Short mmCIF file of C-alpha atoms and ligand atoms in Angstrom, two decimals:
data_model
loop_
_atom_site.label_atom_id
_atom_site.label_comp_id
_atom_site.label_asym_id
_atom_site.label_seq_id
_atom_site.Cartn_x
_atom_site.Cartn_y
_atom_site.Cartn_z
CA MET A 1 -35.21 -19.02 -22.16
CA SER A 2 -32.11 -20.66 -24.36
CA GLN A 3 -29.28 -22.91 -23.06
CA SER A 4 -26.72 -24.86 -25.01
CA ILE A 5 -27.61 -28.57 -24.83
CA THR A 6 -26.11 -30.52 -22.11
CA ALA A 7 -22.68 -32.26 -24.20
CA ASP A 8 -19.63 -32.12 -24.14
CA LYS A 9 -19.07 -29.19 -26.36
CA PRO A 10 -21.37 -26.42 -26.91
CA ASP A 11 -23.45 -27.14 -29.90
CA THR A 12 -24.25 -24.67 -32.12
CA ASN A 13 -27.82 -25.49 -32.46
CA LYS A 14 -29.30 -23.58 -29.06
CA SER A 15 -31.77 -24.59 -26.83
CA ARG A 16 -35.14 -23.52 -24.91
CA ALA A 17 -37.81 -24.71 -23.08
CA ASP A 18 -41.32 -24.77 -24.29
CA GLU A 19 -44.14 -23.47 -21.78
CA GLY A 20 -44.41 -27.25 -20.74
CA GLY A 21 -40.75 -27.06 -19.86
CA GLU A 22 -39.53 -29.58 -22.06
CA ARG A 23 -36.26 -28.79 -23.42
CA MET A 24 -36.14 -27.83 -27.16
CA ALA A 25 -33.43 -27.92 -29.76
CA LEU A 26 -33.49 -24.84 -32.00
CA LEU A 27 -33.17 -25.03 -35.85
CA ILE A 28 -32.94 -21.86 -37.99
CA VAL A 29 -32.92 -21.91 -41.37
CA ASP A 30 -32.90 -19.43 -43.92
CA GLY A 31 -34.41 -17.03 -40.85
CA GLU A 32 -36.86 -20.40 -40.04
CA GLU A 33 -37.49 -21.56 -36.80
CA TYR A 34 -37.84 -24.71 -35.87
CA GLU A 35 -38.29 -25.93 -32.41
CA LEU A 36 -37.19 -29.50 -31.84
CA PRO A 37 -38.18 -31.64 -28.61
CA ILE A 38 -35.19 -33.07 -27.26
CA ARG A 39 -35.96 -36.05 -25.70
CA LYS A 40 -33.39 -37.87 -22.88
CA GLY A 41 -33.36 -41.36 -22.13
CA THR A 42 -31.84 -43.34 -18.87
CA MET A 43 -28.62 -43.92 -20.49
CA GLY A 44 -26.94 -42.65 -23.29
CA PRO A 45 -26.98 -39.61 -25.43
CA GLU A 46 -30.28 -37.12 -25.59
CA VAL A 47 -32.08 -37.66 -28.97
CA ILE A 48 -33.80 -34.40 -31.00
CA ASP A 49 -36.62 -35.51 -32.10
CA ILE A 50 -37.30 -34.56 -35.89
CA THR A 51 -40.39 -36.71 -36.68
CA LYS A 52 -42.34 -33.36 -37.46
CA LEU A 53 -39.38 -31.60 -39.04
CA TYR A 54 -40.17 -32.55 -42.88
CA ARG A 55 -44.08 -31.93 -42.46
CA ARG A 56 -42.76 -28.37 -40.82
CA SER A 57 -39.53 -27.39 -42.97
CA ARG A 58 -40.16 -29.56 -46.07
CA ARG A 59 -36.83 -30.98 -45.28
CA PHE A 60 -35.54 -34.18 -44.60
CA THR A 61 -32.17 -34.35 -42.33
CA TYR A 62 -29.37 -36.62 -44.54
CA ASP A 63 -27.07 -39.50 -42.35
CA PRO A 64 -26.28 -42.80 -44.88
CA GLY A 65 -25.12 -45.39 -42.82
CA TYR A 66 -27.48 -43.89 -39.59
CA THR A 67 -24.40 -42.33 -38.04
CA SER A 68 -26.31 -40.20 -36.00
CA THR A 69 -29.98 -41.45 -36.21
CA ALA A 70 -31.57 -43.65 -33.51
CA SER A 71 -34.49 -45.49 -35.49
CA CYS A 72 -36.50 -46.28 -32.56
CA GLU A 73 -36.81 -46.35 -28.70
CA SER A 74 -35.27 -49.72 -27.10
CA LYS A 75 -34.96 -50.91 -23.44
CA ILE A 76 -33.12 -54.52 -24.34
CA THR A 77 -29.69 -53.51 -25.05
CA PHE A 78 -27.17 -50.48 -24.45
CA ILE A 79 -23.89 -50.23 -25.56
CA ASP A 80 -21.44 -47.71 -23.98
CA GLY A 81 -18.75 -47.54 -26.99
CA ALA A 82 -16.68 -44.93 -25.59
CA ASN A 83 -15.98 -46.98 -22.20
CA GLY A 84 -16.36 -50.48 -23.59
CA LYS A 85 -19.47 -51.49 -21.64
CA LEU A 86 -22.41 -53.65 -22.96
CA LEU A 87 -26.10 -54.14 -21.13
CA TYR A 88 -28.51 -56.63 -21.33
CA ARG A 89 -31.29 -55.40 -20.33
CA GLY A 90 -28.80 -53.09 -17.65
CA TYR A 91 -26.89 -56.56 -16.87
CA PRO A 92 -23.46 -56.33 -18.13
CA ILE A 93 -22.17 -58.67 -20.49
CA ASP A 94 -19.40 -60.02 -18.78
CA GLU A 95 -21.06 -61.28 -15.99
CA LEU A 96 -24.16 -62.94 -17.46
CA ALA A 97 -21.32 -64.61 -19.53
CA THR A 98 -19.63 -65.36 -16.93
CA HIS A 99 -22.00 -66.35 -14.33
CA GLY A 100 -25.31 -66.89 -16.22
CA ASN A 101 -26.04 -69.36 -19.39
CA TYR A 102 -27.72 -69.05 -22.71
CA LEU A 103 -31.66 -69.96 -22.25
CA GLU A 104 -31.54 -67.75 -18.92
CA THR A 105 -30.03 -64.77 -21.48
CA CYS A 106 -32.73 -65.22 -23.91
CA TYR A 107 -35.56 -65.09 -21.21
CA LEU A 108 -33.69 -62.14 -19.64
CA LEU A 109 -34.30 -60.38 -23.78
CA LEU A 110 -37.64 -61.88 -24.09
CA PHE A 111 -39.43 -60.10 -20.72
CA GLY A 112 -36.77 -58.38 -19.32
CA GLU A 113 -35.74 -59.98 -15.77
CA LEU A 114 -33.73 -62.82 -14.54
CA PRO A 115 -36.31 -65.59 -14.28
CA ASN A 116 -35.79 -67.35 -11.23
CA LYS A 117 -35.88 -70.91 -10.90
CA ALA A 118 -39.33 -72.00 -11.72
CA GLN A 119 -39.68 -69.13 -14.72
CA TYR A 120 -36.60 -70.52 -16.06
CA GLU A 121 -37.30 -74.50 -15.74
CA GLU A 122 -40.48 -73.62 -17.03
CA PHE A 123 -38.96 -71.92 -20.18
CA ALA A 124 -36.23 -74.10 -21.09
CA ASN A 125 -38.48 -77.03 -21.05
CA ARG A 126 -40.81 -74.83 -23.77
CA ILE A 127 -37.61 -74.54 -25.62
CA THR A 128 -36.51 -78.15 -25.60
CA TYR A 129 -39.74 -79.50 -26.91
CA HIS A 130 -39.91 -77.11 -29.70
CA THR A 131 -36.07 -78.46 -30.92
CA MET A 132 -37.32 -80.85 -33.47
CA LEU A 133 -37.94 -79.81 -37.09
CA HIS A 134 -41.14 -80.78 -39.19
CA GLU A 135 -39.66 -84.25 -41.37
CA GLN A 136 -40.40 -83.10 -44.55
CA MET A 137 -38.30 -79.54 -44.14
CA ASN A 138 -35.43 -82.60 -44.52
CA ARG A 139 -35.90 -82.72 -48.04
CA PHE A 140 -34.92 -78.64 -48.26
CA TYR A 141 -31.68 -79.74 -47.93
CA THR A 142 -31.00 -82.22 -50.00
CA GLY A 143 -32.19 -79.72 -52.55
CA PHE A 144 -28.99 -77.89 -52.07
CA ARG A 145 -25.25 -78.56 -53.22
CA ARG A 146 -23.05 -80.28 -50.75
CA ASP A 147 -20.76 -77.38 -50.77
CA ALA A 148 -22.87 -74.63 -50.56
CA HIS A 149 -22.36 -72.26 -48.23
CA PRO A 150 -24.47 -72.90 -45.22
CA MET A 151 -25.70 -69.45 -44.77
CA ALA A 152 -27.22 -69.74 -48.21
CA ILE A 153 -28.63 -72.97 -46.49
CA MET A 154 -29.83 -71.06 -43.14
CA VAL A 155 -31.96 -68.56 -45.42
CA GLY A 156 -33.51 -70.85 -47.64
CA ILE A 157 -34.60 -73.17 -44.34
CA VAL A 158 -35.72 -70.40 -42.23
CA GLY A 159 -37.49 -68.65 -44.91
CA ALA A 160 -38.76 -71.98 -45.55
CA LEU A 161 -40.37 -72.19 -41.84
CA SER A 162 -43.69 -69.74 -42.37
CA ALA A 163 -44.70 -72.87 -45.22
CA PHE A 164 -44.67 -75.31 -42.29
CA TYR A 165 -45.35 -73.31 -39.15
CA HIS A 166 -48.54 -70.66 -40.44
CA ASP A 167 -50.43 -71.09 -37.05
CA SER A 168 -47.62 -68.56 -35.92
CA THR A 169 -47.68 -66.29 -38.53
CA ASP A 170 -50.42 -63.98 -37.09
CA ILE A 171 -47.99 -61.41 -36.05
CA TYR A 172 -51.47 -59.30 -34.13
CA ASP A 173 -52.09 -62.35 -32.33
CA PRO A 174 -49.54 -62.58 -28.90
CA GLU A 175 -49.97 -65.93 -28.39
CA GLN A 176 -48.87 -66.44 -31.84
CA ARG A 177 -45.86 -64.11 -31.80
CA MET A 178 -45.14 -66.15 -28.45
CA VAL A 179 -44.50 -69.69 -29.81
CA ALA A 180 -43.30 -68.39 -32.94
CA SER A 181 -40.55 -67.11 -30.57
CA TYR A 182 -39.41 -70.13 -28.94
CA ARG A 183 -39.84 -72.24 -32.22
CA MET A 184 -36.82 -69.99 -33.58
CA ILE A 185 -35.14 -70.28 -31.00
CA ALA A 186 -34.98 -73.61 -30.53
CA LYS A 187 -35.16 -74.72 -34.03
CA MET A 188 -31.79 -72.69 -35.13
CA PRO A 189 -29.56 -75.25 -33.44
CA THR A 190 -31.45 -78.41 -35.04
CA ILE A 191 -31.10 -76.25 -38.65
CA ALA A 192 -27.73 -74.82 -38.11
CA ALA A 193 -26.27 -78.34 -37.16
CA MET A 194 -27.95 -80.10 -40.02
CA ALA A 195 -26.74 -77.49 -42.17
CA TYR A 196 -23.03 -78.89 -41.40
CA LYS A 197 -24.08 -82.17 -41.25
CA TYR A 198 -25.24 -82.11 -44.67
CA SER A 199 -22.51 -80.10 -45.86
CA ILE A 200 -19.96 -83.16 -44.58
CA GLY A 201 -22.55 -85.90 -45.92
CA GLN A 202 -23.52 -87.25 -42.66
CA PRO A 203 -26.90 -87.93 -41.53
CA PHE A 204 -28.73 -85.42 -39.19
CA ILE A 205 -28.56 -86.17 -35.51
CA TYR A 206 -31.79 -85.89 -33.85
CA PRO A 207 -31.72 -83.23 -30.88
CA ARG A 208 -31.87 -84.52 -27.39
CA ASN A 209 -34.32 -83.55 -24.64
CA ASP A 210 -32.01 -84.82 -21.70
CA LEU A 211 -28.99 -82.26 -23.78
CA ASP A 212 -29.17 -78.98 -22.40
CA TYR A 213 -29.26 -76.03 -25.04
CA ALA A 214 -25.33 -75.81 -26.01
CA ALA A 215 -24.75 -79.18 -25.68
CA ASN A 216 -27.75 -80.63 -27.76
CA PHE A 217 -26.06 -78.91 -30.53
CA LEU A 218 -22.76 -79.97 -30.36
CA HIS A 219 -23.95 -83.16 -30.14
CA MET A 220 -25.88 -82.75 -32.85
CA CYS A 221 -23.10 -81.86 -34.81
CA PHE A 222 -20.53 -84.18 -34.06
CA ALA A 223 -22.41 -87.40 -33.13
CA VAL A 224 -22.69 -90.29 -35.27
CA PRO A 225 -25.19 -92.97 -35.23
CA CYS A 226 -22.37 -95.06 -35.09
CA GLU A 227 -21.31 -94.74 -31.82
CA PRO A 228 -22.30 -92.81 -27.99
CA TYR A 229 -20.59 -89.23 -27.96
CA GLU A 230 -19.89 -87.31 -25.15
CA VAL A 231 -20.03 -84.06 -25.26
CA ASP A 232 -17.42 -82.63 -23.08
CA PRO A 233 -18.71 -80.35 -20.53
CA VAL A 234 -15.96 -77.57 -20.62
CA LEU A 235 -16.54 -77.57 -24.21
CA ALA A 236 -20.21 -77.03 -23.94
CA ARG A 237 -20.24 -74.24 -21.26
CA ALA A 238 -17.43 -72.35 -23.89
CA MET A 239 -19.88 -72.97 -26.52
CA ASP A 240 -23.09 -71.55 -24.58
CA ARG A 241 -21.17 -68.79 -23.41
CA ILE A 242 -20.11 -67.67 -27.17
CA PHE A 243 -24.05 -67.89 -27.55
CA VAL A 244 -24.57 -65.34 -24.40
CA LEU A 245 -21.74 -63.36 -26.61
CA HIS A 246 -23.58 -62.93 -29.52
CA ALA A 247 -26.97 -62.62 -28.17
CA ASP A 248 -28.12 -58.94 -29.12
CA HIS A 249 -26.20 -55.65 -29.96
CA GLU A 250 -29.01 -52.90 -30.18
CA GLN A 251 -29.81 -51.14 -33.44
CA ASN A 252 -26.74 -53.21 -35.80
CA ALA A 253 -27.18 -54.12 -39.35
CA SER A 254 -28.96 -57.33 -39.39
CA THR A 255 -31.29 -56.42 -36.20
CA SER A 256 -32.24 -52.88 -38.43
CA THR A 257 -33.02 -55.53 -41.27
CA VAL A 258 -35.21 -57.80 -38.78
CA ARG A 259 -37.12 -54.64 -37.45
CA LEU A 260 -38.22 -53.07 -41.31
CA ALA A 261 -38.69 -56.47 -42.48
CA GLY A 262 -41.00 -56.50 -39.55
CA SER A 263 -42.22 -53.14 -39.55
CA SER A 264 -44.29 -54.10 -42.98
CA GLY A 265 -46.06 -57.03 -40.77
CA ALA A 266 -44.29 -59.83 -42.69
CA ASN A 267 -43.64 -63.05 -40.93
CA PRO A 268 -41.31 -63.50 -37.79
CA PHE A 269 -39.72 -66.66 -40.03
CA ALA A 270 -39.23 -63.85 -43.04
CA CYS A 271 -37.65 -61.05 -40.71
CA ILE A 272 -35.31 -63.38 -39.44
CA ALA A 273 -34.39 -64.87 -43.18
CA ALA A 274 -33.47 -61.02 -43.51
CA GLY A 275 -31.25 -60.98 -40.33
CA ILE A 276 -29.38 -63.86 -41.44
CA ALA A 277 -28.98 -62.73 -44.94
CA CYS A 278 -27.73 -58.75 -43.34
CA LEU A 279 -25.73 -60.90 -41.17
CA TRP A 280 -23.84 -62.87 -43.74
CA GLY A 281 -22.13 -59.89 -45.09
CA PRO A 282 -18.02 -59.74 -44.56
CA SER A 283 -18.37 -56.42 -42.38
CA HIS A 284 -20.92 -57.72 -39.72
CA GLY A 285 -21.20 -61.16 -39.24
CA GLY A 286 -18.76 -62.24 -41.76
CA ALA A 287 -15.57 -60.75 -39.98
CA ASN A 288 -15.44 -63.71 -37.73
CA GLU A 289 -14.93 -66.17 -41.15
CA ALA A 290 -13.29 -63.42 -42.23
CA ALA A 291 -11.10 -62.94 -39.24
CA LEU A 292 -9.67 -66.49 -39.54
CA ASN A 293 -8.99 -66.32 -43.10
CA MET A 294 -7.08 -63.34 -42.35
CA LEU A 295 -4.82 -64.80 -39.72
CA GLU A 296 -4.40 -67.98 -42.13
CA GLU A 297 -3.41 -65.65 -45.14
CA ILE A 298 -0.90 -64.02 -42.52
CA GLY A 299 0.20 -67.09 -41.41
CA THR A 300 3.19 -66.25 -39.48
CA VAL A 301 4.26 -63.53 -36.80
CA ASP A 302 6.90 -62.35 -39.18
CA ARG A 303 4.57 -61.49 -41.64
CA ILE A 304 2.15 -59.27 -39.58
CA PRO A 305 4.09 -56.14 -40.27
CA GLU A 306 3.35 -56.08 -43.94
CA TYR A 307 -0.27 -56.95 -43.36
CA ILE A 308 -0.70 -54.21 -40.61
CA ALA A 309 0.87 -51.87 -43.36
CA ARG A 310 -1.61 -52.74 -46.26
CA ALA A 311 -4.35 -51.99 -43.50
CA LYS A 312 -3.05 -48.21 -43.40
CA ASP A 313 -2.68 -48.09 -47.14
CA LYS A 314 -5.44 -46.08 -48.42
CA SER A 315 -5.60 -47.64 -51.99
CA ASP A 316 -5.53 -50.75 -50.50
CA PRO A 317 -9.11 -52.52 -49.52
CA PHE A 318 -7.33 -54.94 -47.01
CA ARG A 319 -8.71 -54.24 -43.48
CA LEU A 320 -7.93 -55.76 -40.46
CA MET A 321 -10.65 -58.36 -39.40
CA GLY A 322 -12.08 -58.71 -36.48
CA PHE A 323 -10.64 -55.01 -35.88
CA GLY A 324 -12.80 -51.69 -35.27
CA HIS A 325 -16.31 -51.14 -34.58
CA ARG A 326 -18.91 -48.58 -35.56
CA VAL A 327 -19.79 -48.44 -31.90
CA TYR A 328 -17.07 -49.82 -29.75
CA LYS A 329 -14.10 -46.70 -29.53
CA ASN A 330 -12.31 -48.96 -26.96
CA TYR A 331 -12.04 -52.39 -26.19
CA ASP A 332 -14.94 -54.59 -27.03
CA PRO A 333 -16.03 -56.35 -23.92
CA ARG A 334 -16.87 -59.60 -25.95
CA ALA A 335 -13.52 -59.56 -27.17
CA LYS A 336 -12.41 -59.67 -23.51
CA VAL A 337 -14.63 -62.96 -22.75
CA MET A 338 -13.61 -64.31 -26.17
CA ARG A 339 -10.51 -64.06 -25.55
CA GLN A 340 -10.07 -65.89 -22.07
CA THR A 341 -12.72 -68.38 -24.02
CA ALA A 342 -10.07 -69.21 -26.63
CA HIS A 343 -7.37 -69.72 -23.85
CA GLU A 344 -9.69 -72.42 -22.56
CA VAL A 345 -10.34 -73.93 -25.13
CA LEU A 346 -7.61 -74.42 -26.56
CA ASP A 347 -5.94 -75.43 -23.37
CA ARG A 348 -8.63 -77.99 -22.39
CA LEU A 349 -7.66 -79.26 -26.25
CA GLY A 350 -4.34 -79.62 -25.39
CA VAL A 351 -3.72 -76.79 -28.66
CA LYS A 352 -2.40 -74.20 -26.81
CA GLU A 353 0.43 -73.76 -28.80
CA GLU A 354 -1.62 -73.29 -32.58
CA PRO A 355 0.07 -71.04 -34.34
CA LEU A 356 -3.29 -69.02 -35.00
CA LEU A 357 -3.61 -67.90 -31.59
CA GLN A 358 0.00 -67.03 -31.41
CA VAL A 359 -0.10 -64.65 -34.67
CA ALA A 360 -3.35 -63.36 -33.26
CA MET A 361 -1.71 -62.19 -30.22
CA GLU A 362 1.10 -60.61 -31.48
CA LEU A 363 -1.27 -59.15 -33.90
CA GLU A 364 -3.34 -57.56 -31.22
CA ARG A 365 -0.34 -56.67 -29.08
CA ILE A 366 1.03 -54.99 -32.47
CA ALA A 367 -2.30 -53.33 -34.00
CA LEU A 368 -2.77 -51.80 -30.08
CA GLU A 369 0.44 -50.35 -30.15
CA ASP A 370 0.76 -48.94 -33.70
CA GLU A 371 -0.23 -44.71 -33.91
CA TYR A 372 -3.00 -45.49 -36.95
CA PHE A 373 -5.10 -48.00 -34.64
CA ILE A 374 -4.30 -45.57 -31.48
CA GLU A 375 -5.58 -43.05 -32.80
CA LYS A 376 -8.70 -44.36 -35.11
CA ARG A 377 -9.45 -46.03 -32.06
CA LEU A 378 -9.44 -49.54 -33.77
CA TYR A 379 -9.68 -52.38 -31.20
CA PRO A 380 -10.11 -55.90 -31.43
CA ASN A 381 -14.19 -56.76 -31.92
CA ILE A 382 -15.99 -59.85 -30.67
CA ASP A 383 -14.73 -61.67 -34.53
CA PHE A 384 -11.44 -61.57 -33.27
CA TYR A 385 -11.09 -64.39 -30.94
CA SER A 386 -14.30 -66.26 -32.05
CA GLY A 387 -12.78 -67.69 -35.59
CA ILE A 388 -10.00 -69.35 -33.41
CA THR A 389 -12.23 -70.92 -30.71
CA LEU A 390 -15.29 -72.53 -32.94
CA ARG A 391 -12.12 -73.61 -35.36
CA ALA A 392 -10.92 -75.26 -32.60
CA LEU A 393 -14.10 -77.11 -31.58
CA GLY A 394 -14.35 -78.37 -34.56
CA PHE A 395 -16.22 -76.16 -37.02
CA PRO A 396 -14.68 -75.33 -40.35
CA PRO A 397 -14.91 -71.29 -41.16
CA GLU A 398 -17.87 -71.21 -43.19
CA MET A 399 -20.09 -72.71 -40.09
CA PHE A 400 -18.57 -69.11 -37.90
CA THR A 401 -21.44 -66.82 -38.98
CA VAL A 402 -23.99 -69.65 -38.82
CA LEU A 403 -23.35 -69.94 -34.96
CA PHE A 404 -23.36 -66.05 -35.07
CA ALA A 405 -26.77 -66.38 -36.55
CA LEU A 406 -28.07 -69.07 -33.86
CA ALA A 407 -26.85 -67.01 -31.28
CA ARG A 408 -28.16 -63.69 -32.50
CA THR A 409 -31.56 -64.99 -33.23
CA VAL A 410 -32.94 -63.98 -29.59
CA GLY A 411 -31.86 -60.85 -30.05
CA TRP A 412 -33.85 -60.34 -33.34
CA ILE A 413 -37.16 -62.34 -31.89
CA ALA A 414 -36.39 -59.53 -28.92
CA GLN A 415 -36.13 -56.60 -30.99
CA TRP A 416 -39.21 -57.88 -33.17
CA ARG A 417 -41.36 -58.36 -30.64
CA GLU A 418 -40.68 -55.05 -29.11
CA MET A 419 -41.23 -53.45 -32.51
CA ILE A 420 -44.39 -54.47 -33.14
CA GLU A 421 -45.61 -53.41 -29.42
CA ASP A 422 -44.49 -50.12 -29.98
CA PRO A 423 -47.94 -47.81 -30.29
CA ASN A 424 -45.33 -45.62 -32.30
CA GLN A 425 -43.89 -47.69 -34.51
CA LYS A 426 -45.25 -47.34 -38.25
CA ILE A 427 -43.62 -49.31 -41.20
CA GLY A 428 -40.08 -47.93 -42.08
CA ARG A 429 -39.82 -45.72 -45.27
CA PRO A 430 -36.83 -43.55 -45.17
CA ARG A 431 -36.47 -41.07 -48.03
CA GLN A 432 -33.34 -39.48 -50.01
CA LEU A 433 -31.38 -36.59 -51.43
CA TYR A 434 -32.19 -37.03 -55.01
CA THR A 435 -29.09 -35.93 -57.25
CA GLY A 436 -30.54 -37.65 -60.28
CA PRO A 437 -31.78 -36.38 -63.53
CA VAL A 438 -34.51 -33.22 -63.54
CA GLU A 439 -37.82 -34.27 -65.19
CA ARG A 440 -37.42 -34.25 -69.69
CA ASP A 441 -39.60 -35.93 -71.75
CA TYR A 442 -39.16 -39.17 -73.98
CA VAL A 443 -37.36 -38.96 -76.78
CA PRO A 444 -38.33 -41.33 -79.26
CA MET A 445 -35.48 -44.12 -80.31
CA ASP A 446 -35.04 -43.23 -84.33
CA GLU A 447 -34.14 -39.88 -82.69
CA ARG A 448 -31.28 -40.48 -79.74
C1 LIG B 501 -19.79 -56.85 -36.35
O1 LIG B 501 -22.93 -52.86 -35.18
C2 LIG B 501 -22.69 -54.33 -34.67
O2 LIG B 501 -22.83 -53.96 -33.59
C3 LIG B 501 -22.18 -55.29 -35.09
C4 LIG B 501 -21.77 -56.35 -34.71
C5 LIG B 501 -22.99 -57.36 -33.58
O3 LIG B 501 -22.79 -58.08 -33.03
O4 LIG B 501 -24.14 -57.29 -34.57
O5 LIG B 501 -21.07 -55.73 -33.85
C6 LIG B 501 -21.05 -57.18 -34.99
O6 LIG B 501 -20.05 -56.73 -36.88
C7 LIG B 501 -18.58 -56.56 -35.91
C8 LIG B 501 -17.52 -55.67 -36.42
C9 LIG B 501 -17.03 -56.64 -37.49
N1 LIG B 501 -16.61 -56.26 -38.84
C10 LIG B 501 -15.18 -56.27 -38.88
O7 LIG B 501 -14.20 -56.43 -38.13
C11 LIG B 501 -14.83 -55.86 -40.22
C12 LIG B 501 -13.19 -55.01 -40.23
N2 LIG B 501 -14.05 -53.68 -39.79
C13 LIG B 501 -13.98 -52.29 -40.41
O8 LIG B 501 -15.12 -52.82 -42.03
C14 LIG B 501 -14.93 -51.14 -39.67
O9 LIG B 501 -14.15 -51.25 -38.42
C15 LIG B 501 -16.59 -51.69 -39.57
C16 LIG B 501 -17.18 -51.90 -40.56
C17 LIG B 501 -16.63 -52.46 -38.58
C18 LIG B 501 -16.72 -50.20 -38.95
O10 LIG B 501 -16.86 -49.49 -39.77
P1 LIG B 501 -16.98 -47.76 -39.59
O11 LIG B 501 -17.29 -47.83 -37.91
O12 LIG B 501 -17.92 -47.54 -40.98
O13 LIG B 501 -15.76 -46.77 -39.36
P2 LIG B 501 -15.27 -46.56 -40.94
O14 LIG B 501 -15.21 -47.81 -41.59
O15 LIG B 501 -15.87 -45.47 -41.37
O16 LIG B 501 -13.69 -47.14 -40.00
C19 LIG B 501 -13.15 -46.13 -39.48
C20 LIG B 501 -11.71 -45.56 -40.02
C21 LIG B 501 -11.71 -45.56 -41.21
O17 LIG B 501 -10.47 -44.70 -41.81
P3 LIG B 501 -11.27 -42.84 -42.66
O18 LIG B 501 -11.44 -43.45 -43.61
O19 LIG B 501 -11.28 -42.31 -41.33
O20 LIG B 501 -9.17 -42.46 -42.42
O21 LIG B 501 -11.04 -46.64 -39.47
C22 LIG B 501 -10.43 -47.26 -40.88
C23 LIG B 501 -11.22 -46.97 -42.15
O22 LIG B 501 -10.20 -46.97 -43.00
N3 LIG B 501 -10.41 -48.66 -39.94
C24 LIG B 501 -9.63 -49.77 -40.35
C25 LIG B 501 -10.50 -51.00 -39.59
N4 LIG B 501 -11.85 -50.58 -39.77
C26 LIG B 501 -11.99 -49.28 -39.99
N5 LIG B 501 -8.39 -50.03 -40.87
C27 LIG B 501 -8.17 -50.88 -40.86
N6 LIG B 501 -8.53 -52.34 -40.37
C28 LIG B 501 -9.96 -52.38 -40.40
N7 LIG B 501 -10.57 -53.15 -39.53
#
């Protein structure tokens, strides 16, 4: 019995069911037939399982950028790009960001369920008592120039954690995996705040166990030893919500980097350092810094048309930073919450008339009405409004991706743990389509 694969439109490859009733896709190459199992998840597109394709056909599939490739099976995060939905373990991001908090979201991403009060308090306590860094790590900071980009510092310091916490680097010991997870989530705010303090020549501020996660981070960034510093609860809430929005996002570039590094058995600190390095790119986590720099370069509303024209010009490499997404072909649900948070923070700080916000609002309005952006389904993504908000909170643009890395650490850790615990996972080793020179003999230098 053959049937077309259930899809919006008939698929060229017919499918059929094998004896066991499993639906199969049928691939025919040069008259050879290859039946490939079709697997269905709980949500989202089906997959065609090609794990045995090379062994049977001696052919690879080809998919640079993995636009049509599922690298793994996961139960953590789901994105419905067409409808602008993002679910963490089934819960919509806007509900978690509005009603929950970051540590509750960390528990959910790590363990799969929202914690009850006792579970939450035990988890929050474990995190609180891992926030300090080994005192000797302070010396790593003084080895950097003061003007070093804080993402460079983050990559270095996080990678170096495995030199201090080798008692939680045995990835095959579940207890050590758990301790490493707590340590990463707990220490990232301390490491990030120290990178910021070092860049402005101020002394490091130790974490405080009487403050919650986001308030503690703001305190470590903006307090000075000379006087008390009260964290504004509205700003702390906004910071916490920004962390929730950035916590995880399926198999994006940096998460895939963490999974690939982890698939070789590398320790968790080294894997997270690899993820930080990947996130730094302006097409990925570096877009919030790039988006703010772009808004500053545009400067005034009357210059927006010039930049819209440049974004459309194929000969111009300029792109509107903070617009477009590989998966969202609708409004990024995180951007909606980020936009509301931007207004709340600027209101609270009395900078509602911030010119950059005016430029951002007008740029968004124009882009959403412009044929090019509508046709290419380029909507504002989370980075479009996060830069304005973070700058209003007092962070310089070079710290924006550091905050993204801080928040995404729990997502990287959750995905890394899932990969380690997946019996089907093996070392990641993609193949290639080789188009280089065919075999040839060595030519001695004096004969070339
Ligand atoms: C993040 O993967 C994730 O989930 C990432 C992330 C996460 O939480 O981990 O969501 C975080 O990285 C958000 C994205 C932040 N990046 C930016 O804002 C940088 C600007 N955006 C682009 O570089 C781009 O949109 C990407 C990289 C985000 C997506 O690129 P794709 O899916 O590979 O799409 P594409 O580059 O092929 O673009 C499709 C078309 C192209 O035109 P054509 O070649 O089809 O004619 O749209 C155009 C592009 O030229 N286009 C843009 C544009 N983005 C895409 N044109 C102008 N401005 C833009 N921003």
